[in-house]
PDB file of C-alpha atoms and ligand atoms in Angstrom:
ATOM      1  CA  MET A  21      14.141  45.528 -14.266  1.00 48.00           C
ATOM      2  CA  ASN A  22      14.341  44.732 -10.943  1.00 49.00           C
ATOM      3  CA  GLY A  23      16.104  46.920  -8.461  1.00 54.00           C
ATOM      4  CA  HIS A  24      16.286  49.631 -11.000  1.00 66.00           C
ATOM      5  CA  PRO A  25      15.041  53.254 -10.536  1.00 71.00           C
ATOM      6  CA  PRO A  26      12.093  54.383 -11.943  1.00 86.00           C
ATOM      7  CA  LEU A  27      12.194  56.365 -15.409  1.00 91.00           C
ATOM      8  CA  ASP A  28      13.147  59.965 -14.526  1.00 87.00           C
ATOM      9  CA  THR A  29      10.888  61.932 -16.777  1.00 89.00           C
ATOM     10  CA  HIS A  30      12.666  65.304 -16.384  1.00 89.00           C
ATOM     11  CA  ARG A  31      15.883  63.744 -17.983  1.00 92.00           C
ATOM     12  CA  LEU A  32      13.769  62.714 -21.075  1.00 94.00           C
ATOM     13  CA  SER A  33      14.475  64.720 -24.378  1.00 92.00           C
ATOM     14  CA  GLU A  34      11.180  66.788 -25.349  1.00 92.00           C
ATOM     15  CA  HIS A  35      10.638  64.342 -28.249  1.00 93.00           C
ATOM     16  CA  ALA A  36      11.043  61.181 -25.947  1.00 95.00           C
ATOM     17  CA  ARG A  37       8.218  62.806 -23.793  1.00 95.00           C
ATOM     18  CA  ALA A  38       6.006  63.510 -26.576  1.00 94.00           C
ATOM     19  CA  ASN A  39       6.875  60.034 -27.931  1.00 95.00           C
ATOM     20  CA  ARG A  40       5.985  58.347 -24.616  1.00 97.00           C
ATOM     21  CA  THR A  41       2.663  60.042 -24.190  1.00 96.00           C
ATOM     22  CA  TYR A  42       1.753  58.934 -27.910  1.00 96.00           C
ATOM     23  CA  TRP A  43       2.337  55.268 -27.487  1.00 97.00           C
ATOM     24  CA  ASN A  44       0.851  55.218 -24.075  1.00 98.00           C
ATOM     25  CA  GLU A  45      -2.277  56.645 -25.835  1.00 97.00           C
ATOM     26  CA  GLU A  46      -1.864  54.433 -28.876  1.00 97.00           C
ATOM     27  CA  SER A  47      -0.609  51.259 -27.342  1.00 98.00           C
ATOM     28  CA  ASP A  48      -4.240  49.321 -26.858  1.00 98.00           C
ATOM     29  CA  ALA A  49      -5.457  50.040 -30.545  1.00 98.00           C
ATOM     30  CA  TYR A  50      -1.979  49.492 -31.912  1.00 98.00           C
ATOM     31  CA  GLN A  51      -1.796  46.042 -29.911  1.00 98.00           C
ATOM     32  CA  GLU A  52      -5.378  44.863 -31.035  1.00 98.00           C
ATOM     33  CA  ARG A  53      -4.940  46.133 -34.855  1.00 98.00           C
ATOM     34  CA  ASN A  54      -1.315  44.645 -35.250  1.00 98.00           C
ATOM     35  CA  GLY A  55      -0.997  41.950 -32.443  1.00 97.00           C
ATOM     36  CA  PRO A  56      -2.221  39.419 -34.375  1.00 97.00           C
ATOM     37  CA  MET A  57      -0.007  39.838 -37.528  1.00 96.00           C
ATOM     38  CA  LEU A  58       3.001  39.726 -35.012  1.00 96.00           C
ATOM     39  CA  LYS A  59       1.638  36.788 -33.846  1.00 95.00           C
ATOM     40  CA  ALA A  60       1.252  34.864 -36.930  1.00 94.00           C
ATOM     41  CA  SER A  61       4.984  35.415 -37.741  1.00 93.00           C
ATOM     42  CA  SER A  62       5.750  33.979 -34.187  1.00 93.00           C
ATOM     43  CA  GLY A  63       7.350  37.292 -33.448  1.00 90.00           C
ATOM     44  CA  LEU A  64      10.483  36.769 -35.619  1.00 96.00           C
ATOM     45  CA  GLY A  65       9.341  38.828 -38.568  1.00 97.00           C
ATOM     46  CA  TRP A  66      10.901  42.228 -39.647  1.00 98.00           C
ATOM     47  CA  GLY A  67       8.862  45.467 -40.624  1.00 98.00           C
ATOM     48  CA  VAL A  68       5.293  46.002 -41.693  1.00 97.00           C
ATOM     49  CA  TRP A  69       5.481  42.995 -44.116  1.00 97.00           C
ATOM     50  CA  GLN A  70       6.587  40.745 -41.181  1.00 97.00           C
ATOM     51  CA  ILE A  71       9.404  39.425 -43.373  1.00 97.00           C
ATOM     52  CA  PRO A  72      10.924  36.256 -41.673  1.00 97.00           C
ATOM     53  CA  GLU A  73      13.957  36.401 -39.791  1.00 98.00           C
ATOM     54  CA  ALA A  74      14.605  32.961 -40.963  1.00 97.00           C
ATOM     55  CA  GLN A  75      15.076  34.357 -44.411  1.00 97.00           C
ATOM     56  CA  LEU A  76      16.958  37.534 -43.842  1.00 98.00           C
ATOM     57  CA  GLN A  77      19.219  35.975 -41.160  1.00 97.00           C
ATOM     58  CA  VAL A  78      20.054  39.396 -39.703  1.00 98.00           C
ATOM     59  CA  LEU A  79      20.443  38.337 -35.758  1.00 98.00           C
ATOM     60  CA  GLY A  80      21.972  35.091 -36.698  1.00 96.00           C
ATOM     61  CA  ASN A  81      21.941  32.274 -33.643  1.00 97.00           C
ATOM     62  CA  VAL A  82      20.909  34.087 -30.433  1.00 98.00           C
ATOM     63  CA  ARG A  83      21.460  31.144 -28.071  1.00 98.00           C
ATOM     64  CA  ASP A  84      23.232  32.218 -24.908  1.00 98.00           C
ATOM     65  CA  LYS A  85      23.486  35.834 -26.239  1.00 98.00           C
ATOM     66  CA  ASP A  86      22.800  38.905 -24.078  1.00 98.00           C
ATOM     67  CA  VAL A  87      20.269  40.889 -26.298  1.00 99.00           C
ATOM     68  CA  LEU A  88      18.700  44.222 -25.743  1.00 99.00           C
ATOM     69  CA  GLU A  89      15.701  45.459 -27.652  1.00 98.00           C
ATOM     70  CA  LEU A  90      15.285  48.881 -27.797  1.00 98.00           C
ATOM     71  CA  GLY A  91      11.781  49.883 -27.999  1.00 98.00           C
ATOM     72  CA  CYS A  92      10.403  46.196 -27.358  1.00 98.00           C
ATOM     73  CA  GLY A  93       6.643  47.304 -27.418  1.00 98.00           C
ATOM     74  CA  ALA A  94       4.726  44.260 -26.552  1.00 98.00           C
ATOM     75  CA  ALA A  95       8.086  42.160 -26.641  1.00 98.00           C
ATOM     76  CA  GLN A  96       7.086  39.771 -29.260  1.00 98.00           C
ATOM     77  CA  TRP A  97      10.280  39.762 -30.694  1.00 98.00           C
ATOM     78  CA  SER A  98      12.109  39.299 -27.195  1.00 98.00           C
ATOM     79  CA  ILE A  99       9.781  36.659 -26.258  1.00 98.00           C
ATOM     80  CA  ALA A 100      10.625  34.746 -29.339  1.00 98.00           C
ATOM     81  CA  LEU A 101      14.232  35.147 -28.804  1.00 98.00           C
ATOM     82  CA  SER A 102      14.070  34.022 -25.115  1.00 98.00           C
ATOM     83  CA  GLN A 103      12.547  30.938 -26.674  1.00 98.00           C
ATOM     84  CA  LEU A 104      15.402  30.440 -28.547  1.00 98.00           C
ATOM     85  CA  GLY A 105      17.533  30.238 -25.804  1.00 98.00           C
ATOM     86  CA  ALA A 106      18.521  34.160 -25.808  1.00 98.00           C
ATOM     87  CA  ARG A 107      18.543  36.428 -22.757  1.00 98.00           C
ATOM     88  CA  PRO A 108      16.944  39.222 -23.681  1.00 98.00           C
ATOM     89  CA  VAL A 109      16.107  42.672 -22.070  1.00 98.00           C
ATOM     90  CA  GLY A 110      13.412  44.500 -23.292  1.00 98.00           C
ATOM     91  CA  LEU A 111      13.028  48.409 -22.826  1.00 98.00           C
ATOM     92  CA  ASP A 112      10.560  50.814 -23.891  1.00 98.00           C
ATOM     93  CA  ILE A 113       9.196  54.332 -22.813  1.00 98.00           C
ATOM     94  CA  SER A 114       5.655  53.493 -22.706  1.00 98.00           C
ATOM     95  CA  GLU A 115       4.481  51.944 -19.474  1.00 97.00           C
ATOM     96  CA  GLN A 116       1.392  50.989 -21.680  1.00 98.00           C
ATOM     97  CA  GLN A 117       3.343  49.049 -23.902  1.00 98.00           C
ATOM     98  CA  LEU A 118       5.219  47.200 -21.432  1.00 98.00           C
ATOM     99  CA  ALA A 119       2.102  46.185 -19.778  1.00 98.00           C
ATOM    100  CA  HIS A 120       1.076  44.353 -22.878  1.00 98.00           C
ATOM    101  CA  ALA A 121       4.737  42.782 -22.978  1.00 98.00           C
ATOM    102  CA  ARG A 122       4.162  41.485 -19.370  1.00 98.00           C
ATOM    103  CA  ARG A 123       0.835  40.057 -20.667  1.00 98.00           C
ATOM    104  CA  LEU A 124       2.198  38.264 -23.416  1.00 98.00           C
ATOM    105  CA  MET A 125       5.439  36.899 -21.488  1.00 98.00           C
ATOM    106  CA  GLU A 126       2.789  35.349 -19.079  1.00 98.00           C
ATOM    107  CA  GLU A 127       1.019  33.817 -21.624  1.00 97.00           C
ATOM    108  CA  ALA A 128       4.140  32.459 -23.419  1.00 97.00           C
ATOM    109  CA  GLY A 129       5.438  31.393 -20.219  1.00 98.00           C
ATOM    110  CA  VAL A 130       8.714  33.116 -20.199  1.00 98.00           C
ATOM    111  CA  ASP A 131      10.501  35.643 -18.148  1.00 98.00           C
ATOM    112  CA  PHE A 132      13.216  38.136 -18.831  1.00 98.00           C
ATOM    113  CA  PRO A 133      13.566  41.796 -17.472  1.00 98.00           C
ATOM    114  CA  LEU A 134      11.501  44.443 -18.864  1.00 98.00           C
ATOM    115  CA  LEU A 135      13.012  48.192 -18.397  1.00 98.00           C
ATOM    116  CA  HIS A 136      11.125  51.542 -18.816  1.00 97.00           C
ATOM    117  CA  ALA A 137      13.691  53.851 -19.895  1.00 97.00           C
ATOM    118  CA  SER A 138      14.715  55.986 -22.959  1.00 98.00           C
ATOM    119  CA  ALA A 139      16.878  54.279 -25.611  1.00 98.00           C
ATOM    120  CA  GLU A 140      18.766  57.735 -25.520  1.00 97.00           C
ATOM    121  CA  GLU A 141      19.926  57.116 -21.851  1.00 97.00           C
ATOM    122  CA  VAL A 142      20.052  53.568 -20.847  1.00 97.00           C
ATOM    123  CA  PRO A 143      20.623  52.882 -17.230  1.00 97.00           C
ATOM    124  CA  LEU A 144      22.622  49.673 -17.701  1.00 98.00           C
ATOM    125  CA  PRO A 145      26.138  48.902 -17.503  1.00 98.00           C
ATOM    126  CA  ASP A 146      28.811  49.156 -20.288  1.00 98.00           C
ATOM    127  CA  ALA A 147      29.460  46.186 -22.145  1.00 98.00           C
ATOM    128  CA  SER A 148      26.571  44.184 -21.408  1.00 98.00           C
ATOM    129  CA  PHE A 149      25.153  43.128 -24.451  1.00 98.00           C
ATOM    130  CA  ASP A 150      26.078  40.757 -27.506  1.00 98.00           C
ATOM    131  CA  ILE A 151      23.170  42.295 -29.698  1.00 99.00           C
ATOM    132  CA  ILE A 152      21.237  45.482 -29.755  1.00 99.00           C
ATOM    133  CA  PHE A 153      18.508  45.503 -32.231  1.00 98.00           C
ATOM    134  CA  CYS A 154      14.744  46.659 -32.869  1.00 98.00           C
ATOM    135  CA  ASP A 155      12.431  46.138 -35.508  1.00 98.00           C
ATOM    136  CA  TRP A 156      10.897  49.732 -35.952  1.00 98.00           C
ATOM    137  CA  GLY A 157      11.281  50.362 -32.116  1.00 98.00           C
ATOM    138  CA  ALA A 158      13.322  53.094 -30.183  1.00 98.00           C
ATOM    139  CA  THR A 159      15.491  54.048 -33.177  1.00 98.00           C
ATOM    140  CA  SER A 160      12.839  55.412 -35.286  1.00 98.00           C
ATOM    141  CA  PHE A 161      11.792  57.783 -32.462  1.00 97.00           C
ATOM    142  CA  CYS A 162      15.241  58.664 -30.961  1.00 98.00           C
ATOM    143  CA  ASP A 163      17.878  60.887 -31.974  1.00 98.00           C
ATOM    144  CA  PRO A 164      20.446  58.895 -33.679  1.00 98.00           C
ATOM    145  CA  TYR A 165      23.462  61.122 -32.283  1.00 98.00           C
ATOM    146  CA  LEU A 166      22.166  60.273 -28.769  1.00 97.00           C
ATOM    147  CA  TYR A 167      21.422  56.744 -29.021  1.00 98.00           C
ATOM    148  CA  MET A 168      24.503  55.365 -30.910  1.00 98.00           C
ATOM    149  CA  ARG A 169      26.680  56.631 -28.249  1.00 98.00           C
ATOM    150  CA  GLU A 170      24.558  54.444 -25.676  1.00 98.00           C
ATOM    151  CA  VAL A 171      24.636  51.575 -28.263  1.00 98.00           C
ATOM    152  CA  GLU A 172      28.528  51.825 -28.539  1.00 98.00           C
ATOM    153  CA  ARG A 173      28.696  51.826 -24.560  1.00 98.00           C
ATOM    154  CA  LEU A 174      26.336  49.156 -24.045  1.00 98.00           C
ATOM    155  CA  LEU A 175      27.717  46.527 -26.702  1.00 98.00           C
ATOM    156  CA  ARG A 176      30.578  44.317 -26.205  1.00 98.00           C
ATOM    157  CA  PRO A 177      33.481  43.937 -28.921  1.00 98.00           C
ATOM    158  CA  ALA A 178      32.128  42.327 -31.840  1.00 98.00           C
ATOM    159  CA  GLY A 179      28.630  42.978 -31.129  1.00 98.00           C
ATOM    160  CA  ILE A 180      25.954  43.370 -33.273  1.00 98.00           C
ATOM    161  CA  PHE A 181      23.343  46.366 -34.028  1.00 98.00           C
ATOM    162  CA  ALA A 182      20.538  45.823 -36.296  1.00 99.00           C
ATOM    163  CA  PHE A 183      17.362  48.019 -36.656  1.00 98.00           C
ATOM    164  CA  SER A 184      14.803  48.280 -39.052  1.00 98.00           C
ATOM    165  CA  GLY A 185      12.733  51.367 -39.936  1.00 98.00           C
ATOM    166  CA  SER A 186      11.911  53.910 -42.661  1.00 98.00           C
ATOM    167  CA  THR A 187      13.979  55.041 -45.551  1.00 98.00           C
ATOM    168  CA  PRO A 188      15.117  58.252 -46.980  1.00 97.00           C
ATOM    169  CA  PHE A 189      13.207  57.737 -49.929  1.00 97.00           C
ATOM    170  CA  CYS A 190       9.768  57.120 -47.831  1.00 96.00           C
ATOM    171  CA  GLU A 191      10.496  60.305 -45.637  1.00 95.00           C
ATOM    172  CA  LEU A 192      11.319  62.488 -48.879  1.00 96.00           C
ATOM    173  CA  CYS A 193       8.114  61.455 -50.786  1.00 96.00           C
ATOM    174  CA  TRP A 194       5.871  61.912 -47.675  1.00 92.00           C
ATOM    175  CA  LYS A 195       4.561  65.027 -46.294  1.00 85.00           C
ATOM    176  CA  PRO A 196       1.147  65.432 -44.195  1.00 81.00           C
ATOM    177  CA  PRO A 197      -1.722  65.878 -45.061  1.00 82.00           C
ATOM    178  CA  MET A 198      -0.706  63.123 -47.621  1.00 84.00           C
ATOM    179  CA  GLU A 199      -2.068  59.927 -46.242  1.00 83.00           C
ATOM    180  CA  ILE A 200       1.117  57.843 -48.097  1.00 88.00           C
ATOM    181  CA  GLN A 201       3.815  58.329 -49.884  1.00 93.00           C
ATOM    182  CA  GLY A 202       3.805  59.561 -53.412  1.00 95.00           C
ATOM    183  CA  ASP A 203       5.798  59.436 -56.377  1.00 95.00           C
ATOM    184  CA  ARG A 204       7.424  62.918 -55.866  1.00 96.00           C
ATOM    185  CA  LEU A 205      10.155  64.266 -53.893  1.00 96.00           C
ATOM    186  CA  LEU A 206       8.926  66.740 -51.454  1.00 94.00           C
ATOM    187  CA  ARG A 207      11.401  67.378 -48.619  1.00 93.00           C
ATOM    188  CA  ASP A 208      15.033  68.334 -48.757  1.00 96.00           C
ATOM    189  CA  TYR A 209      17.455  65.200 -48.675  1.00 97.00           C
ATOM    190  CA  PHE A 210      20.335  67.316 -47.201  1.00 97.00           C
ATOM    191  CA  ASP A 211      18.236  68.451 -44.484  1.00 94.00           C
ATOM    192  CA  LEU A 212      17.209  65.038 -43.084  1.00 97.00           C
ATOM    193  CA  HIS A 213      17.643  64.301 -39.463  1.00 97.00           C
ATOM    194  CA  ARG A 214      14.704  65.267 -37.300  1.00 96.00           C
ATOM    195  CA  ILE A 215      10.854  65.155 -38.921  1.00 94.00           C
ATOM    196  CA  ASP A 216       8.313  66.566 -36.869  1.00 91.00           C
ATOM    197  CA  TRP A 217       4.689  65.372 -36.845  1.00 89.00           C
ATOM    198  CA  GLU A 218       1.756  67.606 -36.553  1.00 84.00           C
ATOM    199  CA  ASP A 219       0.748  65.605 -33.359  1.00 84.00           C
ATOM    200  CA  GLY A 220       3.804  66.781 -31.689  1.00 83.00           C
ATOM    201  CA  THR A 221       5.908  63.580 -31.994  1.00 89.00           C
ATOM    202  CA  ALA A 222       8.956  63.412 -33.946  1.00 93.00           C
ATOM    203  CA  GLU A 223      10.934  60.787 -35.892  1.00 95.00           C
ATOM    204  CA  PHE A 224      14.411  60.485 -37.227  1.00 98.00           C
ATOM    205  CA  MET A 225      16.292  59.714 -40.355  1.00 98.00           C
ATOM    206  CA  LEU A 226      19.616  60.376 -41.876  1.00 98.00           C
ATOM    207  CA  THR A 227      21.196  60.525 -45.205  1.00 98.00           C
ATOM    208  CA  TYR A 228      22.934  57.510 -46.318  1.00 98.00           C
ATOM    209  CA  GLY A 229      26.173  59.189 -45.892  1.00 98.00           C
ATOM    210  CA  ASP A 230      25.411  60.342 -42.406  1.00 98.00           C
ATOM    211  CA  TRP A 231      24.453  57.056 -41.243  1.00 98.00           C
ATOM    212  CA  VAL A 232      27.606  55.638 -42.454  1.00 98.00           C
ATOM    213  CA  ARG A 233      30.009  58.265 -40.860  1.00 98.00           C
ATOM    214  CA  LEU A 234      28.142  58.045 -37.664  1.00 98.00           C
ATOM    215  CA  PHE A 235      28.448  54.469 -37.482  1.00 98.00           C
ATOM    216  CA  ARG A 236      32.199  54.555 -38.122  1.00 98.00           C
ATOM    217  CA  ARG A 237      32.424  57.433 -35.615  1.00 98.00           C
ATOM    218  CA  HIS A 238      31.296  54.908 -33.011  1.00 98.00           C
ATOM    219  CA  SER A 239      33.368  52.127 -34.227  1.00 97.00           C
ATOM    220  CA  PHE A 240      31.445  50.063 -36.144  1.00 98.00           C
ATOM    221  CA  GLU A 241      31.575  48.612 -39.401  1.00 98.00           C
ATOM    222  CA  VAL A 242      28.667  48.358 -41.849  1.00 98.00           C
ATOM    223  CA  GLU A 243      27.672  44.501 -42.914  1.00 98.00           C
ATOM    224  CA  ASP A 244      24.638  45.069 -44.279  1.00 98.00           C
ATOM    225  CA  LEU A 245      21.986  47.434 -45.548  1.00 98.00           C
ATOM    226  CA  ILE A 246      18.708  45.159 -46.154  1.00 98.00           C
ATOM    227  CA  GLU A 247      16.154  47.025 -48.297  1.00 98.00           C
ATOM    228  CA  LEU A 248      12.801  45.375 -47.755  1.00 98.00           C
ATOM    229  CA  ARG A 249      10.566  44.667 -50.791  1.00 98.00           C
ATOM    230  CA  PRO A 250       7.153  43.033 -50.242  1.00 97.00           C
ATOM    231  CA  ALA A 251       5.802  39.945 -52.075  1.00 96.00           C
ATOM    232  CA  ALA A 252       3.360  40.946 -54.739  1.00 96.00           C
ATOM    233  CA  ASP A 253       0.491  39.722 -52.741  1.00 95.00           C
ATOM    234  CA  ALA A 254       1.760  40.780 -49.230  1.00 96.00           C
ATOM    235  CA  VAL A 255      -0.768  42.071 -46.948  1.00 95.00           C
ATOM    236  CA  SER A 256      -0.300  44.029 -43.637  1.00 96.00           C
ATOM    237  CA  THR A 257      -2.404  45.595 -40.965  1.00 97.00           C
ATOM    238  CA  TYR A 258       0.078  48.462 -41.066  1.00 96.00           C
ATOM    239  CA  VAL A 259      -0.308  49.626 -44.717  1.00 94.00           C
ATOM    240  CA  THR A 260      -2.555  49.329 -47.242  1.00 93.00           C
ATOM    241  CA  ASP A 261      -2.517  47.404 -50.709  1.00 92.00           C
ATOM    242  CA  GLU A 262      -2.159  50.820 -52.468  1.00 92.00           C
ATOM    243  CA  GLU A 263       1.023  51.489 -50.369  1.00 94.00           C
ATOM    244  CA  ARG A 264       2.085  48.256 -51.375  1.00 96.00           C
ATOM    245  CA  GLU A 265       2.657  48.895 -54.744  1.00 96.00           C
ATOM    246  CA  TRP A 266       4.650  51.984 -53.769  1.00 97.00           C
ATOM    247  CA  CYS A 267       6.811  49.712 -51.644  1.00 97.00           C
ATOM    248  CA  ARG A 268       7.252  47.285 -54.873  1.00 97.00           C
ATOM    249  CA  ARG A 269       8.752  49.985 -56.553  1.00 97.00           C
ATOM    250  CA  TRP A 270      10.817  51.651 -53.876  1.00 97.00           C
ATOM    251  CA  PRO A 271      12.388  50.841 -50.523  1.00 97.00           C
ATOM    252  CA  ARG A 272       9.754  51.810 -47.677  1.00 97.00           C
ATOM    253  CA  GLU A 273      12.057  49.904 -44.927  1.00 98.00           C
ATOM    254  CA  GLN A 274      15.566  49.151 -44.492  1.00 98.00           C
ATOM    255  CA  ILE A 275      17.544  47.058 -41.817  1.00 98.00           C
ATOM    256  CA  TRP A 276      21.033  48.332 -40.990  1.00 98.00           C
ATOM    257  CA  LYS A 277      23.303  45.751 -39.404  1.00 98.00           C
ATOM    258  CA  VAL A 278      26.561  47.204 -38.132  1.00 98.00           C
ATOM    259  CA  ARG A 279      29.117  45.430 -36.200  1.00 98.00           C
ATOM    260  CA  LYS A 280      31.352  47.007 -33.221  1.00 98.00           C
ATOM    261  CA  LYS A 281      34.929  46.723 -33.763  1.00 97.00           C
ATOM    262  CA  ALA A 282      36.432  43.662 -31.792  1.00 96.00           C
TER     263      ALA A 282
HETATM  264  C1  SAM B 329       6.119  50.857 -33.766  1.00 60.21           C
HETATM  265  S1  SAM B 329       6.264  50.298 -31.927  1.00 60.21           S
HETATM  266  C2  SAM B 329       7.591  48.775 -32.335  1.00 60.21           C
HETATM  267  C3  SAM B 329       7.394  47.989 -31.364  1.00 60.21           C
HETATM  268  C4  SAM B 329       7.563  46.549 -31.989  1.00 60.21           C
HETATM  269  N1  SAM B 329       8.763  46.122 -32.297  1.00 60.21           N
HETATM  270  C5  SAM B 329       6.412  46.115 -32.947  1.00 60.21           C
HETATM  271  O1  SAM B 329       6.767  45.848 -33.969  1.00 60.21           O
HETATM  272  O2  SAM B 329       5.371  46.292 -32.384  1.00 60.21           O
HETATM  273  C6  SAM B 329       7.748  51.444 -31.247  1.00 60.21           C
HETATM  274  C7  SAM B 329       7.993  51.262 -29.965  1.00 60.21           C
HETATM  275  O3  SAM B 329       9.035  52.344 -29.616  1.00 60.21           O
HETATM  276  C8  SAM B 329       8.948  52.828 -28.176  1.00 60.21           C
HETATM  277  N2  SAM B 329       9.656  54.165 -28.273  1.00 60.21           N
HETATM  278  C9  SAM B 329       9.614  55.314 -28.627  1.00 60.21           C
HETATM  279  N3  SAM B 329      10.239  56.313 -28.315  1.00 60.21           N
HETATM  280  C10 SAM B 329      11.156  55.493 -27.457  1.00 60.21           C
HETATM  281  C11 SAM B 329      12.172  55.927 -26.468  1.00 60.21           C
HETATM  282  N4  SAM B 329      12.744  56.992 -26.792  1.00 60.21           N
HETATM  283  N5  SAM B 329      12.872  54.992 -25.815  1.00 60.21           N
HETATM  284  C12 SAM B 329      12.565  53.577 -25.737  1.00 60.21           C
HETATM  285  N6  SAM B 329      11.255  53.206 -26.495  1.00 60.21           N
HETATM  286  C13 SAM B 329      10.681  54.260 -27.296  1.00 60.21           C
HETATM  287  C14 SAM B 329       7.320  53.171 -28.149  1.00 60.21           C
HETATM  288  O4  SAM B 329       6.955  53.218 -27.092  1.00 60.21           O
HETATM  289  C15 SAM B 329       7.114  51.872 -28.886  1.00 60.21           C
HETATM  290  O5  SAM B 329       6.563  50.598 -28.297  1.00 60.21           O
END
């Protein structure tokens, strides 16, 4: 972002550092594989099935709103929101993902700030945004007990925080070396918080009760928990047809929509 100090890697949490390395290495292949699917939904689709925002109505009218996307990747969402009249800021920890964002912004002929930072420590002033959101963005890879402090600080009163990602169901039924989720519970529900993967990266998931208590502790009220179910014939570049059958039976993805108290 203009006039902003460069990312101070020494201040990053250990998992943020590992996730940055992972996303820098993975970025080109990720955009090549999934970019066309994100483009087909005009950047306004949620999750691995790209279920349209027009159908789910999570963010509502974004015109003239200040919007922060946490873990924007190639910023397909922020580009689309900017075309709808919002004032987005795209934040990501991976400079390679931000390079793709710059490329797509140029192609789309839009301009807005991109910020190279971690969602666990955002170098922006308090009360800067009306909406903070992401679609499988930084909230999957950051500790909720760290980023919720930032989200509360950065949002204006009555602001919306909405984010999609995995579900407790998915995390409990999936343990490497399995390729996809099975139909048995393999992890302890009550131990959910940080999930370490073999490649050194980490993801985060809380129990439903812990999510609700965390939101309330930060002055948020829950407006919705949308559990995404693909259509019977849905296709995705993220997951296989076999996995779709699992997703038809159990929720693999969810969107929390919470609002900061006025
Ligand atoms: C699965 S991608 C999703 C991006 C975009 N919504 C999409 O669908 O392509 C996750 C993004 O989160 C970013 N990320 C991971 N950890 C982060 C952190 N600590 N702070 C900010 N961004 C982070 C990654 O660099 C990556 O671009």
